Amino acid sequence: MTELTELTAVQLVDGYRKGEFSPVEVTRAALERAERIQPEVNAFVRITAEEALAQARESADRWRRGAPAGLVDGVPVTVKDILLMRGAPTLKGSKALSEKGRWDEDAPSVARLREHGAVFLGKTTTPEFGWKGVTDSPLSGVTRNPHDPSRTAGGSSGGAAAAVALGAGPLALGTDGGGSVRIPAAFCGIFALKPTYGRVPLYPASAFGTLAHVGPMARNAADAALMLDVIGAPDARDWSGMGPSAVSHQGVLREGVRGLRIAYSPSLGGQVRVQPGVSAAVRRAVERLARLGAYVEETDPDLTDPVDAFHTLWFSGAARVTQHFGPYQRELLDPGLREICGLGARYSALDYLAAVDVRMDLGRRMGRFHASYDLLVTPTVPITAFEAGAEVPKGSGHRRWTGWTPFTYPFNMTQQPAASVPVGVDGDGLPVGLQIVAARHRDDLVLRAAHALDAVTPSGS
């Protein structure tokens, strides 16, 4: 029999409905797994075992009465420690914040999951304020890769990705301001979606502004679609959130890719050096899409690296996060974060608006591109996971994390939906992710293509 920790959220809900097992059994198994992996991988800042078991018992009673609360009743979920979760401090990886407080409010995505009966296992690790593409922080230390603990899990939703990969809950809430659900998904071998901006409400508003998205992390696209149908409901606290989705994201999955026009860009026109093992795995997956009936063309979007504009927006946001910190609090910060806060504080309003101009032009270019192509496919990250505890790979010459993840942050600037799909491993057995991007509001196309790949991608290919 398949272990309970290996079942997907869709399978768990089906099993509850049939009475094959109970939410209490599943929650106990997930908590045992969380406790077991924590010493080596360090995916959690807090495991809320007592609360989770109480929620599971309530869920089991609802299922016995044939009255589940919603779509994910009894499914174990983790929450990145950037998002508010009632009853637990949200310290965002920082020693500069205090645990004191009432902590009596849920973020919108957490609130929707709670309404649908989810069981919350705990809060997962993040770099301080989610500022970089790996997960280590002064507060919780280094989060490690489930496939090789000497390597990074990626970030900033690294704890969430590691937890899903190792069976400590099939669903996780992450945030993504420059690749932060997609990077760790690629490094850890799971699925993650950065939805169209506003599809999932966010509160409190991020200091990183409209770069910041909330997204589902799971083993596959079907689970992510289920989760998105829950967390995508509107919330009055988010002034920039969308209205209700016009489609069920679960309902579109089986429409497949036949007839879709897919642009495959292996290196953004030679701008990115991609490791051979990553290139090979991504190309094999693209060939599968063609065999499934998609029209695939190797071509590149009209896109030049917007990293300088991204840095202006990102570093300004970091400076805003820490604007009111005193000297003692600043001394507690991650040195890299302290450095970019200093840079961000020196930008003028004109500098910021010039970066917004770059962003708007990038959005225009991608809008025109998607008039010809339904989807853009690239590697998620041009490399596989590198040594844990470092912001950049040793000897890479990169100064900041953005140097090694050029495929992800452009699509935070354009607010397009983008997912990372696991498509195999490199020669060292490390996971490789493929990124699927669609025009704004076409999350359904991303999920359809990812689900099609899930069905034909053999494990370890």
Short mmCIF file of C-alpha atoms in Angstrom, two decimals:
data_model
loop_
_atom_site.label_atom_id
_atom_site.label_comp_id
_atom_site.label_asym_id
_atom_site.label_seq_id
_atom_site.Cartn_x
_atom_site.Cartn_y
_atom_site.Cartn_z
CA MET A 1 0.00 0.00 0.00
CA THR A 2 1.19 3.53 -0.80
CA GLU A 3 2.26 5.43 2.31
CA LEU A 4 -0.16 8.14 3.35
CA THR A 5 2.61 10.75 3.06
CA GLU A 6 3.08 9.87 -0.61
CA LEU A 7 -0.53 10.53 -1.59
CA THR A 8 -1.50 13.73 -3.38
CA ALA A 9 -4.15 16.09 -2.08
CA VAL A 10 -6.55 14.88 -4.77
CA GLN A 11 -5.98 11.28 -3.67
CA LEU A 12 -6.45 12.17 -0.01
CA VAL A 13 -9.79 13.84 -0.61
CA ASP A 14 -10.91 10.84 -2.65
CA GLY A 15 -9.78 8.49 0.12
CA TYR A 16 -11.64 10.48 2.78
CA ARG A 17 -14.78 10.39 0.65
CA LYS A 18 -14.53 6.59 0.31
CA GLY A 19 -13.65 6.06 3.97
CA GLU A 20 -10.31 4.39 3.16
CA PHE A 21 -8.45 6.40 5.82
CA SER A 22 -9.11 9.42 8.04
CA PRO A 23 -7.67 12.94 8.30
CA VAL A 24 -6.32 12.01 11.72
CA GLU A 25 -4.28 9.12 10.31
CA VAL A 26 -2.99 11.31 7.49
CA THR A 27 -2.13 14.21 9.79
CA ARG A 28 -0.26 11.97 12.21
CA ALA A 29 1.76 10.52 9.33
CA ALA A 30 2.55 14.00 7.97
CA LEU A 31 3.57 15.29 11.40
CA GLU A 32 5.82 12.27 11.96
CA ARG A 33 7.45 12.96 8.61
CA ALA A 34 7.88 16.65 9.45
CA GLU A 35 9.57 15.81 12.75
CA ARG A 36 11.78 13.22 11.07
CA ILE A 37 13.06 15.50 8.29
CA GLN A 38 13.51 18.61 10.40
CA PRO A 39 16.95 17.86 11.93
CA GLU A 40 18.59 17.29 8.54
CA VAL A 41 16.63 19.50 6.13
CA ASN A 42 15.34 22.29 8.41
CA ALA A 43 12.12 23.00 6.51
CA PHE A 44 10.08 24.34 9.43
CA VAL A 45 10.31 27.27 11.80
CA ARG A 46 7.34 25.93 13.77
CA ILE A 47 5.45 22.62 13.70
CA THR A 48 1.95 23.09 15.12
CA ALA A 49 1.24 19.46 16.01
CA GLU A 50 -1.40 19.95 18.68
CA GLU A 51 -3.42 22.40 16.61
CA ALA A 52 -3.10 20.23 13.49
CA LEU A 53 -4.41 17.13 15.25
CA ALA A 54 -7.35 19.09 16.66
CA GLN A 55 -8.18 20.33 13.15
CA ALA A 56 -7.84 16.78 11.80
CA ARG A 57 -10.26 15.41 14.39
CA GLU A 58 -12.81 18.06 13.45
CA SER A 59 -12.33 17.19 9.79
CA ALA A 60 -12.75 13.46 10.47
CA ASP A 61 -16.05 14.19 12.18
CA ARG A 62 -17.27 16.20 9.19
CA TRP A 63 -16.35 13.41 6.79
CA ARG A 64 -18.14 10.85 9.01
CA ARG A 65 -21.26 12.99 8.79
CA GLY A 66 -20.86 13.35 5.03
CA ALA A 67 -20.51 17.13 5.36
CA PRO A 68 -16.95 18.18 4.41
CA ALA A 69 -16.25 21.90 4.84
CA GLY A 70 -14.80 22.35 1.38
CA LEU A 71 -12.44 21.21 -1.34
CA VAL A 72 -9.42 20.40 0.86
CA ASP A 73 -11.08 19.29 4.09
CA GLY A 74 -8.53 17.27 6.07
CA VAL A 75 -5.60 17.88 3.71
CA PRO A 76 -2.32 18.82 5.48
CA VAL A 77 -0.91 22.17 4.38
CA THR A 78 2.13 24.23 5.33
CA VAL A 79 2.42 28.03 5.31
CA LYS A 80 5.56 29.98 4.47
CA ASP A 81 6.53 32.21 7.39
CA ILE A 82 5.95 35.33 5.32
CA LEU A 83 2.15 34.87 5.49
CA LEU A 84 0.01 35.48 8.56
CA MET A 85 -1.42 32.36 10.20
CA ARG A 86 -3.72 32.75 13.20
CA GLY A 87 -2.21 31.47 16.42
CA ALA A 88 1.44 31.47 15.31
CA PRO A 89 4.00 34.31 15.10
CA THR A 90 5.03 35.42 11.62
CA LEU A 91 8.68 36.47 11.99
CA LYS A 92 9.70 36.31 8.31
CA GLY A 93 13.10 34.81 9.06
CA SER A 94 14.16 37.86 11.05
CA LYS A 95 15.54 38.33 14.54
CA ALA A 96 14.59 41.99 14.20
CA LEU A 97 10.88 41.20 14.67
CA SER A 98 9.28 40.29 17.99
CA GLU A 99 7.10 37.28 18.76
CA LYS A 100 4.98 39.48 21.01
CA GLY A 101 1.57 40.22 19.60
CA ARG A 102 -1.89 38.76 19.26
CA TRP A 103 -1.29 36.92 15.96
CA ASP A 104 -5.04 36.58 15.52
CA GLU A 105 -5.42 37.16 11.78
CA ASP A 106 -4.99 34.91 8.74
CA ALA A 107 -3.62 36.06 5.40
CA PRO A 108 -6.33 35.73 2.70
CA SER A 109 -4.90 32.50 1.27
CA VAL A 110 -4.65 30.98 4.75
CA ALA A 111 -8.19 32.10 5.56
CA ARG A 112 -9.58 30.44 2.41
CA LEU A 113 -7.78 27.18 3.20
CA ARG A 114 -9.10 27.27 6.76
CA GLU A 115 -12.64 27.80 5.48
CA HIS A 116 -12.22 24.72 3.27
CA GLY A 117 -11.11 22.56 6.20
CA ALA A 118 -7.36 22.35 5.59
CA VAL A 119 -5.11 21.07 8.40
CA PHE A 120 -2.16 23.37 9.12
CA LEU A 121 1.04 21.50 9.98
CA GLY A 122 3.15 24.58 10.64
CA LYS A 123 5.18 27.47 9.25
CA THR A 124 8.04 26.89 6.79
CA THR A 125 11.38 28.60 6.50
CA THR A 126 12.25 31.67 4.44
CA PRO A 127 15.29 33.90 4.02
CA GLU A 128 14.84 37.15 5.91
CA PHE A 129 11.76 38.91 4.45
CA GLY A 130 12.02 36.58 1.46
CA TRP A 131 14.79 38.71 -0.03
CA LYS A 132 16.86 36.11 -1.94
CA GLY A 133 16.64 32.95 -4.04
CA VAL A 134 18.02 30.58 -1.39
CA THR A 135 16.68 29.80 2.08
CA ASP A 136 18.87 30.67 5.03
CA SER A 137 18.24 33.29 7.65
CA PRO A 138 19.63 34.65 10.92
CA LEU A 139 16.51 33.33 12.67
CA SER A 140 16.24 29.74 11.45
CA GLY A 141 19.57 28.86 9.81
CA VAL A 142 20.03 26.95 6.53
CA THR A 143 17.34 24.93 4.76
CA ARG A 144 18.77 22.02 2.78
CA ASN A 145 17.86 20.14 -0.36
CA PRO A 146 15.87 16.92 0.13
CA HIS A 147 17.84 15.21 -2.66
CA ASP A 148 21.27 16.18 -1.29
CA PRO A 149 21.45 17.96 2.09
CA SER A 150 24.80 19.48 1.22
CA ARG A 151 22.97 21.63 -1.36
CA THR A 152 20.42 24.42 -1.15
CA ALA A 153 16.68 23.91 -1.40
CA GLY A 154 16.48 27.21 -3.29
CA GLY A 155 14.28 30.04 -2.15
CA SER A 156 12.74 32.01 -0.95
CA SER A 157 10.04 29.36 -0.40
CA GLY A 158 12.68 26.71 0.26
CA GLY A 159 11.14 25.24 3.38
CA ALA A 160 7.80 24.85 1.61
CA ALA A 161 9.39 23.03 -1.33
CA ALA A 162 11.43 20.70 0.88
CA ALA A 163 8.38 19.84 2.99
CA VAL A 164 6.31 18.89 -0.06
CA ALA A 165 9.16 16.91 -1.61
CA LEU A 166 9.62 14.86 1.56
CA GLY A 167 5.96 14.17 2.31
CA ALA A 168 5.38 16.66 5.13
CA GLY A 169 2.07 17.75 3.62
CA PRO A 170 1.07 17.56 -0.05
CA LEU A 171 0.22 21.28 -0.29
CA ALA A 172 2.21 24.38 0.65
CA LEU A 173 1.65 28.11 0.44
CA GLY A 174 4.60 30.05 -0.92
CA THR A 175 5.31 33.58 -2.08
CA ASP A 176 7.11 34.64 -5.24
CA GLY A 177 8.62 38.09 -5.85
CA GLY A 178 11.35 37.08 -8.30
CA GLY A 179 11.07 33.32 -8.61
CA SER A 180 10.53 32.30 -5.01
CA VAL A 181 8.11 29.42 -5.59
CA ARG A 182 9.60 28.36 -8.94
CA ILE A 183 13.29 28.28 -7.97
CA PRO A 184 12.88 25.91 -4.98
CA ALA A 185 10.35 23.84 -6.93
CA ALA A 186 12.96 23.30 -9.63
CA PHE A 187 15.73 22.51 -7.14
CA CYS A 188 13.55 20.15 -5.05
CA GLY A 189 11.68 18.39 -7.87
CA ILE A 190 8.11 19.57 -7.20
CA PHE A 191 5.52 21.72 -8.99
CA ALA A 192 4.84 25.38 -8.22
CA LEU A 193 2.75 28.11 -9.82
CA LYS A 194 3.16 31.85 -9.64
CA PRO A 195 -0.35 32.86 -10.70
CA THR A 196 -1.26 36.01 -12.56
CA TYR A 197 -0.77 38.93 -10.18
CA GLY A 198 -3.94 39.45 -8.13
CA ARG A 199 -5.34 35.98 -8.80
CA VAL A 200 -4.52 35.09 -5.17
CA PRO A 201 -5.24 37.96 -2.77
CA LEU A 202 -2.39 39.18 -0.58
CA TYR A 203 -2.64 40.97 2.76
CA PRO A 204 -0.84 42.73 4.31
CA ALA A 205 0.45 44.29 1.10
CA SER A 206 4.05 43.42 0.34
CA ALA A 207 6.73 46.10 0.58
CA PHE A 208 7.94 44.68 -2.74
CA GLY A 209 4.70 45.92 -4.24
CA THR A 210 3.18 44.27 -7.28
CA LEU A 211 6.22 42.03 -7.81
CA ALA A 212 4.99 39.83 -4.95
CA HIS A 213 2.63 36.92 -5.65
CA VAL A 214 1.19 34.10 -3.52
CA GLY A 215 1.18 30.68 -5.14
CA PRO A 216 0.48 26.98 -4.60
CA MET A 217 3.28 24.45 -4.26
CA ALA A 218 2.52 20.76 -4.65
CA ARG A 219 3.72 17.53 -6.21
CA ASN A 220 1.82 18.09 -9.44
CA ALA A 221 -0.40 20.46 -11.39
CA ALA A 222 -3.64 18.74 -10.40
CA ASP A 223 -3.00 19.44 -6.71
CA ALA A 224 -1.97 23.02 -7.49
CA ALA A 225 -5.17 23.55 -9.50
CA LEU A 226 -7.21 22.26 -6.57
CA MET A 227 -5.40 24.61 -4.21
CA LEU A 228 -5.73 27.58 -6.58
CA ASP A 229 -9.50 27.05 -6.77
CA VAL A 230 -9.50 27.52 -2.98
CA ILE A 231 -7.01 30.35 -2.43
CA GLY A 232 -8.03 32.34 -5.52
CA ALA A 233 -11.32 33.48 -3.96
CA PRO A 234 -11.52 37.28 -3.49
CA ASP A 235 -10.68 39.03 -0.24
CA ALA A 236 -11.77 42.59 0.57
CA ARG A 237 -8.44 43.39 2.24
CA ASP A 238 -6.52 43.26 -1.07
CA TRP A 239 -7.31 46.38 -3.09
CA SER A 240 -5.49 44.97 -6.17
CA GLY A 241 -7.01 41.50 -6.12
CA MET A 242 -9.12 40.14 -8.97
CA GLY A 243 -12.71 39.04 -8.83
CA PRO A 244 -13.71 35.37 -8.83
CA SER A 245 -12.10 33.19 -11.48
CA ALA A 246 -14.26 32.57 -14.54
CA VAL A 247 -13.12 28.93 -14.68
CA SER A 248 -12.47 26.01 -12.38
CA HIS A 249 -8.75 25.40 -12.66
CA GLN A 250 -9.32 21.71 -11.92
CA GLY A 251 -11.94 21.59 -14.65
CA VAL A 252 -9.61 22.64 -17.47
CA LEU A 253 -6.76 20.24 -16.77
CA ARG A 254 -7.82 17.48 -19.15
CA GLU A 255 -8.12 19.81 -22.14
CA GLY A 256 -4.45 19.11 -22.86
CA VAL A 257 -2.11 20.90 -25.23
CA ARG A 258 -3.30 19.74 -28.65
CA GLY A 259 -3.32 22.73 -30.96
CA LEU A 260 -1.58 25.10 -28.54
CA ARG A 261 1.20 27.26 -29.99
CA ILE A 262 4.30 26.86 -27.83
CA ALA A 263 7.48 28.91 -28.12
CA TYR A 264 10.52 27.08 -26.77
CA SER A 265 13.38 29.38 -25.75
CA PRO A 266 16.29 27.29 -24.46
CA SER A 267 18.52 30.25 -23.54
CA LEU A 268 16.60 33.49 -24.23
CA GLY A 269 18.45 33.94 -27.50
CA GLY A 270 21.84 32.96 -26.15
CA GLN A 271 21.65 35.39 -23.23
CA VAL A 272 21.77 32.60 -20.62
CA ARG A 273 24.37 29.85 -20.23
CA VAL A 274 22.45 26.69 -19.29
CA GLN A 275 24.02 23.56 -17.82
CA PRO A 276 23.96 20.66 -20.32
CA GLY A 277 22.00 18.37 -18.00
CA VAL A 278 19.32 21.03 -17.55
CA SER A 279 19.14 21.70 -21.29
CA ALA A 280 18.77 18.02 -22.11
CA ALA A 281 15.97 17.38 -19.60
CA VAL A 282 14.04 20.45 -20.70
CA ARG A 283 14.41 19.61 -24.39
CA ARG A 284 13.11 16.08 -23.81
CA ALA A 285 10.04 17.51 -22.08
CA VAL A 286 9.44 19.95 -24.94
CA GLU A 287 9.55 17.05 -27.38
CA ARG A 288 6.86 15.35 -25.27
CA LEU A 289 4.65 18.41 -25.63
CA ALA A 290 5.04 18.22 -29.40
CA ARG A 291 4.11 14.54 -29.38
CA LEU A 292 0.98 15.46 -27.42
CA GLY A 293 -0.16 17.67 -30.28
CA ALA A 294 1.23 21.12 -29.48
CA TYR A 295 2.77 23.21 -32.24
CA VAL A 296 6.28 23.84 -30.92
CA GLU A 297 8.68 26.37 -32.40
CA GLU A 298 12.14 27.17 -31.11
CA THR A 299 12.13 30.94 -30.85
CA ASP A 300 12.83 33.69 -28.35
CA PRO A 301 10.73 36.51 -26.93
CA ASP A 302 11.83 40.10 -27.55
CA LEU A 303 13.31 40.30 -24.10
CA THR A 304 16.50 41.89 -22.84
CA ASP A 305 17.59 41.21 -19.28
CA PRO A 306 15.74 43.71 -17.04
CA VAL A 307 17.92 42.96 -14.02
CA ASP A 308 18.93 46.57 -13.31
CA ALA A 309 15.30 47.68 -13.27
CA PHE A 310 14.37 44.67 -11.15
CA HIS A 311 17.11 45.55 -8.66
CA THR A 312 15.81 49.10 -8.39
CA LEU A 313 12.32 47.84 -7.58
CA TRP A 314 13.51 44.98 -5.36
CA PHE A 315 16.15 46.86 -3.38
CA SER A 316 13.74 49.77 -2.84
CA GLY A 317 11.23 47.32 -1.42
CA ALA A 318 13.84 45.88 0.92
CA ALA A 319 14.73 49.38 2.10
CA ARG A 320 11.05 50.06 2.77
CA VAL A 321 10.74 46.86 4.85
CA THR A 322 13.53 48.00 7.18
CA GLN A 323 12.96 51.77 6.99
CA HIS A 324 11.86 52.10 10.61
CA PHE A 325 14.47 49.78 12.11
CA GLY A 326 16.87 51.23 14.65
CA PRO A 327 20.62 50.55 14.74
CA TYR A 328 20.24 47.46 16.95
CA GLN A 329 17.66 45.89 14.63
CA ARG A 330 19.82 46.62 11.58
CA GLU A 331 22.76 44.84 13.16
CA LEU A 332 20.60 41.71 13.43
CA LEU A 333 19.89 41.60 9.67
CA ASP A 334 21.37 39.19 7.15
CA PRO A 335 24.46 41.09 5.88
CA GLY A 336 23.34 40.70 2.26
CA LEU A 337 19.93 42.12 3.05
CA ARG A 338 21.51 45.00 4.96
CA GLU A 339 23.64 45.77 1.91
CA ILE A 340 20.75 45.88 -0.58
CA CYS A 341 18.68 47.96 1.86
CA GLY A 342 21.45 50.54 1.79
CA LEU A 343 21.43 50.56 -2.00
CA GLY A 344 17.65 50.76 -2.14
CA ALA A 345 17.52 53.71 0.21
CA ARG A 346 19.66 55.75 -2.21
CA TYR A 347 17.34 55.41 -5.21
CA SER A 348 15.27 58.46 -6.08
CA ALA A 349 11.61 58.52 -7.10
CA LEU A 350 12.79 59.17 -10.65
CA ASP A 351 15.01 56.07 -10.51
CA TYR A 352 12.02 54.04 -9.36
CA LEU A 353 9.75 55.40 -12.09
CA ALA A 354 12.41 54.71 -14.72
CA ALA A 355 12.40 51.08 -13.56
CA VAL A 356 8.60 51.08 -13.84
CA ASP A 357 8.99 52.30 -17.43
CA VAL A 358 11.24 49.29 -18.18
CA ARG A 359 8.65 47.06 -16.57
CA MET A 360 5.78 48.47 -18.63
CA ASP A 361 7.75 48.09 -21.85
CA LEU A 362 8.59 44.50 -20.95
CA GLY A 363 4.90 43.85 -20.40
CA ARG A 364 4.10 45.34 -23.80
CA ARG A 365 6.67 43.11 -25.50
CA MET A 366 5.37 39.98 -23.83
CA GLY A 367 1.79 40.93 -24.64
CA ARG A 368 2.67 41.14 -28.32
CA PHE A 369 4.61 37.88 -28.09
CA HIS A 370 1.60 36.04 -26.72
CA ALA A 371 -0.52 37.27 -29.60
CA SER A 372 1.48 34.70 -31.61
CA TYR A 373 2.17 32.05 -28.96
CA ASP A 374 -0.07 30.62 -26.26
CA LEU A 375 2.84 29.53 -24.11
CA LEU A 376 6.53 30.22 -23.62
CA VAL A 377 8.70 27.37 -22.32
CA THR A 378 12.17 27.84 -20.83
CA PRO A 379 14.29 26.15 -18.17
CA THR A 380 13.14 27.35 -14.75
CA VAL A 381 16.72 27.80 -13.60
CA PRO A 382 19.82 27.31 -15.79
CA ILE A 383 21.57 25.27 -13.08
CA THR A 384 20.74 22.61 -10.51
CA ALA A 385 21.02 23.06 -6.76
CA PHE A 386 24.41 24.29 -5.50
CA GLU A 387 26.02 24.34 -2.06
CA ALA A 388 23.76 25.17 0.88
CA GLY A 389 24.32 28.39 2.80
CA ALA A 390 25.56 30.45 -0.17
CA GLU A 391 23.67 33.14 -2.07
CA VAL A 392 25.47 32.33 -5.32
CA PRO A 393 27.34 29.25 -6.58
CA LYS A 394 31.03 29.18 -5.69
CA GLY A 395 33.17 30.45 -8.57
CA SER A 396 30.17 31.69 -10.58
CA GLY A 397 31.25 35.32 -10.50
CA HIS A 398 27.70 36.38 -9.64
CA ARG A 399 27.28 39.12 -7.06
CA ARG A 400 23.63 38.55 -6.22
CA TRP A 401 21.09 35.70 -6.53
CA THR A 402 19.54 37.30 -9.61
CA GLY A 403 22.70 36.42 -11.55
CA TRP A 404 21.88 32.70 -11.63
CA THR A 405 18.09 32.88 -12.09
CA PRO A 406 17.49 35.07 -15.16
CA PHE A 407 14.46 33.06 -16.35
CA THR A 408 12.23 33.83 -13.36
CA TYR A 409 12.20 37.48 -12.25
CA PRO A 410 11.19 38.98 -15.65
CA PHE A 411 7.76 37.39 -15.25
CA ASN A 412 7.24 38.96 -11.84
CA MET A 413 7.77 42.28 -13.56
CA THR A 414 5.16 41.41 -16.21
CA GLN A 415 2.79 39.76 -13.68
CA GLN A 416 2.28 36.77 -15.98
CA PRO A 417 1.43 33.27 -14.70
CA ALA A 418 4.50 31.05 -14.65
CA ALA A 419 5.02 27.55 -13.31
CA SER A 420 7.92 25.22 -12.68
CA VAL A 421 7.29 21.60 -13.67
CA PRO A 422 9.66 18.77 -12.62
CA VAL A 423 10.95 17.12 -15.80
CA GLY A 424 13.68 14.80 -14.59
CA VAL A 425 17.19 14.96 -13.20
CA ASP A 426 20.67 15.82 -14.39
CA GLY A 427 23.66 13.46 -14.43
CA ASP A 428 24.15 13.90 -10.67
CA GLY A 429 20.55 12.96 -9.90
CA LEU A 430 19.52 16.54 -9.07
CA PRO A 431 16.06 17.73 -10.15
CA VAL A 432 15.50 19.90 -13.21
CA GLY A 433 12.53 22.22 -13.67
CA LEU A 434 10.87 23.46 -16.86
CA GLN A 435 9.14 26.85 -16.77
CA ILE A 436 5.82 27.42 -18.54
CA VAL A 437 4.66 31.03 -19.02
CA ALA A 438 1.37 32.32 -20.43
CA ALA A 439 -0.22 35.71 -21.03
CA ARG A 440 -1.76 37.43 -18.02
CA HIS A 441 -5.02 35.80 -16.88
CA ARG A 442 -4.26 32.55 -18.72
CA ASP A 443 -3.30 30.48 -15.69
CA ASP A 444 -5.52 27.78 -17.18
CA LEU A 445 -3.15 27.27 -20.12
CA VAL A 446 -0.15 26.93 -17.81
CA LEU A 447 -1.93 24.32 -15.71
CA ARG A 448 -3.17 22.41 -18.77
CA ALA A 449 0.33 22.10 -20.20
CA ALA A 450 1.84 21.19 -16.84
CA HIS A 451 -0.81 18.51 -16.26
CA ALA A 452 -0.16 17.08 -19.71
CA LEU A 453 3.55 16.83 -18.88
CA ASP A 454 2.80 15.24 -15.50
CA ALA A 455 1.00 12.44 -17.33
CA VAL A 456 3.89 11.57 -19.63
CA THR A 457 7.06 12.45 -17.66
CA PRO A 458 8.51 9.30 -16.10
CA SER A 459 10.12 9.63 -12.70
CA GLY A 460 13.83 10.33 -12.93
CA SER A 461 13.75 10.97 -16.67
#
